[in-house]
Amino acid sequence: GLSLENVAVMLEVLVQIIETPFLNFPLQDVLNLQCWLATVVTPSLDKFGIRVGEPDSGIVLKKLALAVAEARLDIECISCSSPLIVEMSSKLGSQEAVDDTTAVANMIFDYVSNLLGGDFVQSGLDKLLNEAAMKCPNSPSYNQNFLGLKYEELTSPEKGGDSYGFL
């Protein structure tokens, strides 16, 4: 198994709320996430659903960091027939193995933090904000039959090389 000790998550978010809808927020919608999102400034999006104009409007994920103090791989052999499994178990329990596992876990967390803190997640947040008012029952824009906004599909450029270079 993998055990992680003292995982820390640091998140820096900027949220720009529209004053009137926030101050007049109906109590019956207090548990409706779409209604809370409808009180946030809606960023302008292009035909692909990518933010245009003001970069710091709505909800902006500024920084995301993940870190672990200790990562440990544990192998517990119940009925071992191979002496190599017993040896591997003791090697994985050594301080050197724990240090190496922790270093790799933090590299993976850094990679994931960079992915989540990038444009992909920000674009998803922007699309969520643009649809929120249409999904909130007390919003003037509410549409009970709303299925979601449609955007043109982005095409990615061809890239050579492997995607596991960070390891």
JSON list of C-alpha atoms in Angstrom, two decimals:
[
{"chain": "A", "resi": 1, "resn": "GLY", "atom": "CA", "xyz": [0.00, 0.00, 0.00]},
{"chain": "A", "resi": 2, "resn": "LEU", "atom": "CA", "xyz": [0.89, 3.66, -0.24]},
{"chain": "A", "resi": 3, "resn": "SER", "atom": "CA", "xyz": [0.68, 5.81, 2.87]},
{"chain": "A", "resi": 4, "resn": "LEU", "atom": "CA", "xyz": [0.99, 9.58, 2.74]},
{"chain": "A", "resi": 5, "resn": "GLU", "atom": "CA", "xyz": [1.68, 11.57, 5.88]},
{"chain": "A", "resi": 6, "resn": "ASN", "atom": "CA", "xyz": [0.93, 15.28, 6.28]},
{"chain": "A", "resi": 7, "resn": "VAL", "atom": "CA", "xyz": [-0.40, 16.13, 2.84]},
{"chain": "A", "resi": 8, "resn": "ALA", "atom": "CA", "xyz": [-0.64, 19.90, 2.46]},
{"chain": "A", "resi": 9, "resn": "VAL", "atom": "CA", "xyz": [-2.79, 21.73, -0.07]},
{"chain": "A", "resi": 10, "resn": "MET", "atom": "CA", "xyz": [-2.35, 25.45, -0.66]},
{"chain": "A", "resi": 11, "resn": "LEU", "atom": "CA", "xyz": [-4.94, 27.16, -2.84]},
{"chain": "A", "resi": 12, "resn": "GLU", "atom": "CA", "xyz": [-5.04, 30.83, -3.74]},
{"chain": "A", "resi": 13, "resn": "VAL", "atom": "CA", "xyz": [-8.30, 31.86, -5.38]},
{"chain": "A", "resi": 14, "resn": "LEU", "atom": "CA", "xyz": [-9.69, 35.24, -6.40]},
{"chain": "A", "resi": 15, "resn": "VAL", "atom": "CA", "xyz": [-13.51, 35.42, -6.37]},
{"chain": "A", "resi": 16, "resn": "GLN", "atom": "CA", "xyz": [-15.27, 38.56, -7.62]},
{"chain": "A", "resi": 17, "resn": "ILE", "atom": "CA", "xyz": [-18.89, 38.61, -6.40]},
{"chain": "A", "resi": 18, "resn": "ILE", "atom": "CA", "xyz": [-21.69, 40.83, -7.70]},
{"chain": "A", "resi": 19, "resn": "GLU", "atom": "CA", "xyz": [-23.03, 42.77, -4.71]},
{"chain": "A", "resi": 20, "resn": "THR", "atom": "CA", "xyz": [-26.80, 42.87, -5.38]},
{"chain": "A", "resi": 21, "resn": "PRO", "atom": "CA", "xyz": [-27.41, 39.15, -6.01]},
{"chain": "A", "resi": 22, "resn": "PHE", "atom": "CA", "xyz": [-25.20, 38.31, -3.05]},
{"chain": "A", "resi": 23, "resn": "LEU", "atom": "CA", "xyz": [-27.00, 40.65, -0.64]},
{"chain": "A", "resi": 24, "resn": "ASN", "atom": "CA", "xyz": [-30.41, 39.47, -1.87]},
{"chain": "A", "resi": 25, "resn": "PHE", "atom": "CA", "xyz": [-29.51, 35.79, -1.85]},
{"chain": "A", "resi": 26, "resn": "PRO", "atom": "CA", "xyz": [-32.62, 33.69, -1.04]},
{"chain": "A", "resi": 27, "resn": "LEU", "atom": "CA", "xyz": [-32.27, 31.33, 1.92]},
{"chain": "A", "resi": 28, "resn": "GLN", "atom": "CA", "xyz": [-33.96, 28.48, 0.06]},
{"chain": "A", "resi": 29, "resn": "ASP", "atom": "CA", "xyz": [-30.97, 28.39, -2.34]},
{"chain": "A", "resi": 30, "resn": "VAL", "atom": "CA", "xyz": [-28.28, 28.30, 0.34]},
{"chain": "A", "resi": 31, "resn": "LEU", "atom": "CA", "xyz": [-27.43, 24.67, -0.53]},
{"chain": "A", "resi": 32, "resn": "ASN", "atom": "CA", "xyz": [-27.58, 25.17, -4.31]},
{"chain": "A", "resi": 33, "resn": "LEU", "atom": "CA", "xyz": [-24.05, 25.57, -5.69]},
{"chain": "A", "resi": 34, "resn": "GLN", "atom": "CA", "xyz": [-25.36, 26.91, -9.02]},
{"chain": "A", "resi": 35, "resn": "CYS", "atom": "CA", "xyz": [-27.09, 29.79, -7.21]},
{"chain": "A", "resi": 36, "resn": "TRP", "atom": "CA", "xyz": [-23.90, 30.69, -5.33]},
{"chain": "A", "resi": 37, "resn": "LEU", "atom": "CA", "xyz": [-21.97, 30.61, -8.60]},
{"chain": "A", "resi": 38, "resn": "ALA", "atom": "CA", "xyz": [-24.62, 32.88, -10.16]},
{"chain": "A", "resi": 39, "resn": "THR", "atom": "CA", "xyz": [-23.57, 35.63, -7.71]},
{"chain": "A", "resi": 40, "resn": "VAL", "atom": "CA", "xyz": [-20.03, 35.62, -9.15]},
{"chain": "A", "resi": 41, "resn": "VAL", "atom": "CA", "xyz": [-19.00, 37.91, -12.01]},
{"chain": "A", "resi": 42, "resn": "THR", "atom": "CA", "xyz": [-19.32, 36.01, -15.29]},
{"chain": "A", "resi": 43, "resn": "PRO", "atom": "CA", "xyz": [-16.23, 36.24, -17.52]},
{"chain": "A", "resi": 44, "resn": "SER", "atom": "CA", "xyz": [-16.60, 36.80, -21.27]},
{"chain": "A", "resi": 45, "resn": "LEU", "atom": "CA", "xyz": [-15.85, 33.70, -23.34]},
{"chain": "A", "resi": 46, "resn": "ASP", "atom": "CA", "xyz": [-15.07, 33.27, -27.02]},
{"chain": "A", "resi": 47, "resn": "LYS", "atom": "CA", "xyz": [-16.61, 30.67, -29.36]},
{"chain": "A", "resi": 48, "resn": "PHE", "atom": "CA", "xyz": [-14.29, 28.01, -27.90]},
{"chain": "A", "resi": 49, "resn": "GLY", "atom": "CA", "xyz": [-15.26, 28.78, -24.29]},
{"chain": "A", "resi": 50, "resn": "ILE", "atom": "CA", "xyz": [-11.91, 30.47, -23.59]},
{"chain": "A", "resi": 51, "resn": "ARG", "atom": "CA", "xyz": [-11.80, 33.63, -21.47]},
{"chain": "A", "resi": 52, "resn": "VAL", "atom": "CA", "xyz": [-11.39, 36.92, -23.33]},
{"chain": "A", "resi": 53, "resn": "GLY", "atom": "CA", "xyz": [-10.99, 40.34, -21.82]},
{"chain": "A", "resi": 54, "resn": "GLU", "atom": "CA", "xyz": [-10.50, 40.86, -18.07]},
{"chain": "A", "resi": 55, "resn": "PRO", "atom": "CA", "xyz": [-8.13, 38.16, -16.76]},
{"chain": "A", "resi": 56, "resn": "ASP", "atom": "CA", "xyz": [-9.06, 38.57, -13.08]},
{"chain": "A", "resi": 57, "resn": "SER", "atom": "CA", "xyz": [-12.87, 38.52, -13.24]},
{"chain": "A", "resi": 58, "resn": "GLY", "atom": "CA", "xyz": [-15.11, 35.81, -11.84]},
{"chain": "A", "resi": 59, "resn": "ILE", "atom": "CA", "xyz": [-13.25, 32.98, -10.12]},
{"chain": "A", "resi": 60, "resn": "VAL", "atom": "CA", "xyz": [-9.53, 32.87, -10.83]},
{"chain": "A", "resi": 61, "resn": "LEU", "atom": "CA", "xyz": [-7.32, 30.06, -9.59]},
{"chain": "A", "resi": 62, "resn": "LYS", "atom": "CA", "xyz": [-4.11, 31.94, -8.84]},
{"chain": "A", "resi": 63, "resn": "LYS", "atom": "CA", "xyz": [-1.94, 29.25, -7.23]},
{"chain": "A", "resi": 64, "resn": "LEU", "atom": "CA", "xyz": [-2.26, 25.60, -6.32]},
{"chain": "A", "resi": 65, "resn": "ALA", "atom": "CA", "xyz": [0.37, 23.63, -4.46]},
{"chain": "A", "resi": 66, "resn": "LEU", "atom": "CA", "xyz": [0.34, 20.08, -3.11]},
{"chain": "A", "resi": 67, "resn": "ALA", "atom": "CA", "xyz": [3.06, 18.59, -0.94]},
{"chain": "A", "resi": 68, "resn": "VAL", "atom": "CA", "xyz": [3.57, 15.53, 1.24]},
{"chain": "A", "resi": 69, "resn": "ALA", "atom": "CA", "xyz": [5.90, 15.26, 4.23]},
{"chain": "A", "resi": 70, "resn": "GLU", "atom": "CA", "xyz": [6.36, 11.51, 3.91]},
{"chain": "A", "resi": 71, "resn": "ALA", "atom": "CA", "xyz": [5.31, 8.89, 1.40]},
{"chain": "A", "resi": 72, "resn": "ARG", "atom": "CA", "xyz": [5.84, 5.25, 2.17]},
{"chain": "A", "resi": 73, "resn": "LEU", "atom": "CA", "xyz": [5.28, 2.09, 0.11]},
{"chain": "A", "resi": 74, "resn": "ASP", "atom": "CA", "xyz": [4.37, -0.87, 2.27]},
{"chain": "A", "resi": 75, "resn": "ILE", "atom": "CA", "xyz": [4.32, -4.51, 1.27]},
{"chain": "A", "resi": 76, "resn": "GLU", "atom": "CA", "xyz": [2.92, -6.94, 3.77]},
{"chain": "A", "resi": 77, "resn": "CYS", "atom": "CA", "xyz": [3.36, -10.54, 2.79]},
{"chain": "A", "resi": 78, "resn": "ILE", "atom": "CA", "xyz": [0.83, -12.91, 4.32]},
{"chain": "A", "resi": 79, "resn": "SER", "atom": "CA", "xyz": [2.09, -16.15, 2.84]},
{"chain": "A", "resi": 80, "resn": "CYS", "atom": "CA", "xyz": [5.42, -15.60, 1.10]},
{"chain": "A", "resi": 81, "resn": "SER", "atom": "CA", "xyz": [7.06, -18.29, -0.97]},
{"chain": "A", "resi": 82, "resn": "SER", "atom": "CA", "xyz": [9.71, -16.02, -2.46]},
{"chain": "A", "resi": 83, "resn": "PRO", "atom": "CA", "xyz": [12.56, -14.60, -0.36]},
{"chain": "A", "resi": 84, "resn": "LEU", "atom": "CA", "xyz": [12.76, -11.66, -2.80]},
{"chain": "A", "resi": 85, "resn": "ILE", "atom": "CA", "xyz": [9.36, -10.40, -1.64]},
{"chain": "A", "resi": 86, "resn": "VAL", "atom": "CA", "xyz": [10.54, -10.39, 1.97]},
{"chain": "A", "resi": 87, "resn": "GLU", "atom": "CA", "xyz": [13.72, -8.56, 0.93]},
{"chain": "A", "resi": 88, "resn": "MET", "atom": "CA", "xyz": [11.76, -6.05, -1.15]},
{"chain": "A", "resi": 89, "resn": "SER", "atom": "CA", "xyz": [9.46, -5.42, 1.81]},
{"chain": "A", "resi": 90, "resn": "SER", "atom": "CA", "xyz": [12.41, -4.61, 4.07]},
{"chain": "A", "resi": 91, "resn": "LYS", "atom": "CA", "xyz": [14.04, -2.42, 1.39]},
{"chain": "A", "resi": 92, "resn": "LEU", "atom": "CA", "xyz": [10.83, -0.43, 0.88]},
{"chain": "A", "resi": 93, "resn": "GLY", "atom": "CA", "xyz": [10.63, 0.13, 4.63]},
{"chain": "A", "resi": 94, "resn": "SER", "atom": "CA", "xyz": [14.14, 1.65, 4.81]},
{"chain": "A", "resi": 95, "resn": "GLN", "atom": "CA", "xyz": [14.58, 5.39, 5.35]},
{"chain": "A", "resi": 96, "resn": "GLU", "atom": "CA", "xyz": [16.31, 5.73, 1.97]},
{"chain": "A", "resi": 97, "resn": "ALA", "atom": "CA", "xyz": [13.28, 4.20, 0.21]},
{"chain": "A", "resi": 98, "resn": "VAL", "atom": "CA", "xyz": [10.91, 6.45, 2.15]},
{"chain": "A", "resi": 99, "resn": "ASP", "atom": "CA", "xyz": [12.98, 9.51, 1.16]},
{"chain": "A", "resi": 100, "resn": "ASP", "atom": "CA", "xyz": [12.97, 8.44, -2.49]},
{"chain": "A", "resi": 101, "resn": "THR", "atom": "CA", "xyz": [9.24, 7.68, -2.47]},
{"chain": "A", "resi": 102, "resn": "THR", "atom": "CA", "xyz": [8.55, 11.06, -0.85]},
{"chain": "A", "resi": 103, "resn": "ALA", "atom": "CA", "xyz": [10.64, 12.84, -3.50]},
{"chain": "A", "resi": 104, "resn": "VAL", "atom": "CA", "xyz": [8.77, 11.07, -6.33]},
{"chain": "A", "resi": 105, "resn": "ALA", "atom": "CA", "xyz": [5.39, 11.75, -4.70]},
{"chain": "A", "resi": 106, "resn": "ASN", "atom": "CA", "xyz": [6.22, 15.46, -4.45]},
{"chain": "A", "resi": 107, "resn": "MET", "atom": "CA", "xyz": [7.33, 15.52, -8.11]},
{"chain": "A", "resi": 108, "resn": "ILE", "atom": "CA", "xyz": [4.00, 13.98, -9.09]},
{"chain": "A", "resi": 109, "resn": "PHE", "atom": "CA", "xyz": [2.13, 16.47, -6.88]},
{"chain": "A", "resi": 110, "resn": "ASP", "atom": "CA", "xyz": [4.05, 19.34, -8.52]},
{"chain": "A", "resi": 111, "resn": "TYR", "atom": "CA", "xyz": [3.11, 18.03, -11.95]},
{"chain": "A", "resi": 112, "resn": "VAL", "atom": "CA", "xyz": [-0.56, 17.67, -10.97]},
{"chain": "A", "resi": 113, "resn": "SER", "atom": "CA", "xyz": [-0.52, 21.15, -9.37]},
{"chain": "A", "resi": 114, "resn": "ASN", "atom": "CA", "xyz": [0.77, 22.63, -12.62]},
{"chain": "A", "resi": 115, "resn": "LEU", "atom": "CA", "xyz": [-1.94, 20.85, -14.60]},
{"chain": "A", "resi": 116, "resn": "LEU", "atom": "CA", "xyz": [-4.74, 21.89, -12.23]},
{"chain": "A", "resi": 117, "resn": "GLY", "atom": "CA", "xyz": [-3.44, 25.44, -11.93]},
{"chain": "A", "resi": 118, "resn": "GLY", "atom": "CA", "xyz": [-3.34, 25.87, -15.70]},
{"chain": "A", "resi": 119, "resn": "ASP", "atom": "CA", "xyz": [-5.71, 27.08, -18.37]},
{"chain": "A", "resi": 120, "resn": "PHE", "atom": "CA", "xyz": [-7.63, 23.79, -18.60]},
{"chain": "A", "resi": 121, "resn": "VAL", "atom": "CA", "xyz": [-9.14, 24.05, -15.11]},
{"chain": "A", "resi": 122, "resn": "GLN", "atom": "CA", "xyz": [-9.61, 27.82, -15.43]},
{"chain": "A", "resi": 123, "resn": "SER", "atom": "CA", "xyz": [-11.55, 27.28, -18.64]},
{"chain": "A", "resi": 124, "resn": "GLY", "atom": "CA", "xyz": [-13.79, 24.76, -16.87]},
{"chain": "A", "resi": 125, "resn": "LEU", "atom": "CA", "xyz": [-14.46, 27.24, -14.06]},
{"chain": "A", "resi": 126, "resn": "ASP", "atom": "CA", "xyz": [-15.30, 29.96, -16.59]},
{"chain": "A", "resi": 127, "resn": "LYS", "atom": "CA", "xyz": [-17.78, 27.69, -18.39]},
{"chain": "A", "resi": 128, "resn": "LEU", "atom": "CA", "xyz": [-19.34, 26.72, -15.07]},
{"chain": "A", "resi": 129, "resn": "LEU", "atom": "CA", "xyz": [-19.86, 30.39, -14.19]},
{"chain": "A", "resi": 130, "resn": "ASN", "atom": "CA", "xyz": [-21.41, 31.15, -17.58]},
{"chain": "A", "resi": 131, "resn": "GLU", "atom": "CA", "xyz": [-24.00, 28.41, -17.07]},
{"chain": "A", "resi": 132, "resn": "ALA", "atom": "CA", "xyz": [-24.73, 28.95, -13.36]},
{"chain": "A", "resi": 133, "resn": "ALA", "atom": "CA", "xyz": [-27.51, 31.56, -13.66]},
{"chain": "A", "resi": 134, "resn": "MET", "atom": "CA", "xyz": [-29.39, 29.37, -16.14]},
{"chain": "A", "resi": 135, "resn": "LYS", "atom": "CA", "xyz": [-29.32, 26.50, -13.63]},
{"chain": "A", "resi": 136, "resn": "CYS", "atom": "CA", "xyz": [-30.36, 28.49, -10.52]},
{"chain": "A", "resi": 137, "resn": "PRO", "atom": "CA", "xyz": [-34.14, 28.38, -9.90]},
{"chain": "A", "resi": 138, "resn": "ASN", "atom": "CA", "xyz": [-34.34, 31.92, -8.49]},
{"chain": "A", "resi": 139, "resn": "SER", "atom": "CA", "xyz": [-32.32, 33.55, -11.25]},
{"chain": "A", "resi": 140, "resn": "PRO", "atom": "CA", "xyz": [-34.10, 35.60, -13.94]},
{"chain": "A", "resi": 141, "resn": "SER", "atom": "CA", "xyz": [-32.04, 33.62, -16.50]},
{"chain": "A", "resi": 142, "resn": "TYR", "atom": "CA", "xyz": [-33.23, 30.24, -15.16]},
{"chain": "A", "resi": 143, "resn": "ASN", "atom": "CA", "xyz": [-34.18, 27.68, -17.78]},
{"chain": "A", "resi": 144, "resn": "GLN", "atom": "CA", "xyz": [-35.55, 24.39, -16.47]},
{"chain": "A", "resi": 145, "resn": "ASN", "atom": "CA", "xyz": [-34.69, 22.64, -19.75]},
{"chain": "A", "resi": 146, "resn": "PHE", "atom": "CA", "xyz": [-31.17, 24.08, -20.01]},
{"chain": "A", "resi": 147, "resn": "LEU", "atom": "CA", "xyz": [-28.70, 21.41, -21.18]},
{"chain": "A", "resi": 148, "resn": "GLY", "atom": "CA", "xyz": [-25.53, 23.52, -21.24]},
{"chain": "A", "resi": 149, "resn": "LEU", "atom": "CA", "xyz": [-23.82, 25.99, -23.52]},
{"chain": "A", "resi": 150, "resn": "LYS", "atom": "CA", "xyz": [-22.20, 24.66, -26.68]},
{"chain": "A", "resi": 151, "resn": "TYR", "atom": "CA", "xyz": [-18.71, 25.72, -27.71]},
{"chain": "A", "resi": 152, "resn": "GLU", "atom": "CA", "xyz": [-16.63, 24.93, -30.76]},
{"chain": "A", "resi": 153, "resn": "GLU", "atom": "CA", "xyz": [-14.06, 22.22, -30.24]},
{"chain": "A", "resi": 154, "resn": "LEU", "atom": "CA", "xyz": [-10.42, 23.17, -29.81]},
{"chain": "A", "resi": 155, "resn": "THR", "atom": "CA", "xyz": [-7.86, 21.22, -31.77]},
{"chain": "A", "resi": 156, "resn": "SER", "atom": "CA", "xyz": [-4.50, 20.51, -30.21]},
{"chain": "A", "resi": 157, "resn": "PRO", "atom": "CA", "xyz": [-1.26, 20.75, -32.16]},
{"chain": "A", "resi": 158, "resn": "GLU", "atom": "CA", "xyz": [0.63, 17.54, -32.84]},
{"chain": "A", "resi": 159, "resn": "LYS", "atom": "CA", "xyz": [3.48, 17.07, -30.39]},
{"chain": "A", "resi": 160, "resn": "GLY", "atom": "CA", "xyz": [6.37, 14.62, -30.48]},
{"chain": "A", "resi": 161, "resn": "GLY", "atom": "CA", "xyz": [7.97, 12.90, -27.52]},
{"chain": "A", "resi": 162, "resn": "ASP", "atom": "CA", "xyz": [6.53, 11.08, -24.56]},
{"chain": "A", "resi": 163, "resn": "SER", "atom": "CA", "xyz": [4.31, 12.60, -21.92]},
{"chain": "A", "resi": 164, "resn": "TYR", "atom": "CA", "xyz": [6.11, 10.92, -19.06]},
{"chain": "A", "resi": 165, "resn": "GLY", "atom": "CA", "xyz": [9.21, 13.10, -19.23]},
{"chain": "A", "resi": 166, "resn": "PHE", "atom": "CA", "xyz": [8.60, 14.53, -15.78]},
{"chain": "A", "resi": 167, "resn": "LEU", "atom": "CA", "xyz": [9.45, 11.18, -14.18]}
]
